[in-house]
């Protein structure tokens, strides 16, 4: 239903912009744009066991904007950084082991205060249409997003204890035997990559500066213009790679560990088998600042907004 409403809204905006573009008295201008934005971001998923994370997104871009009779066309390229954090539920692992003296015991691994962090950098290509009327404007359209770098880390605490059948209490907090208590999880970052995405973008804003109240034109003409807006992006495609790396926590004999440490390996949740076949979508909402630098006009061109 949300996608249908967005498509309807986009069509209405496009119709308004098209009417403005086809006005008989042509008035058109070209601009170089610089913009930056900061907002709340999340990676949402339909997994039954892992809740969506929260985070922050930052964008910086350079582009081109075309104005004709209130109609706007905006494109360019932008760098997009996303930080997303998951607060994870506690994990417990029980393993049947044999000690160096041949005695059987149960090794219990408790992981608590867990959190996963996903960092990614993407390049976006926005293709936006809209209109500017007096001091207000809007832009809607797709952003093509290609991921160029990413990594995921896991943080938390780990405790290990050994339970022998012939003893009443378990053995714990014995570092020389690999039994630690509340030891920080020092898992190295794992490479993370996303699939290609198409994000639906919408923004609405206002041109800053002193202006005439009735006309909306700038009181003092300037070739540089400043805009402040709010925006929203929503990823339409599943960006998660189909293959999972491993379980979130497991005993791994092949893993090289520190002296007297039992080799326990961890995998960030979003890259683990616990995600199953869940889809992952990205979205962000925030505030955006845009600077427009007017390019030289042909002789006889009409000045605007002054």
CSV table of C-alpha atoms in Angstrom, one decimal, residues 91 110-112 114 154-158 183-187 249 266:
chain,number,residue,atom,x,y,z
A,91,UNK,CA,23.3,-16.4,23.3
A,110,UNK,CA,27.4,-17.3,27.4
A,111,UNK,CA,27.5,-14.2,25.2
A,112,UNK,CA,25.8,-11.1,26.7
A,114,UNK,CA,25.8,-8.2,22.3
A,154,UNK,CA,30.2,-7.8,16.7
A,155,UNK,CA,30.7,-6.5,20.2
A,156,UNK,CA,29.7,-7.9,23.6
A,157,UNK,CA,31.0,-10.0,26.5
A,158,UNK,CA,31.7,-13.7,26.7
A,183,UNK,CA,35.7,-11.2,28.6
A,184,UNK,CA,35.2,-8.6,25.8
A,185,UNK,CA,34.4,-10.2,22.4
A,186,UNK,CA,37.2,-9.2,20.1
A,187,UNK,CA,36.0,-10.4,16.7
A,249,UNK,CA,28.3,-18.3,17.6
A,266,UNK,CA,31.2,-15.2,16.0
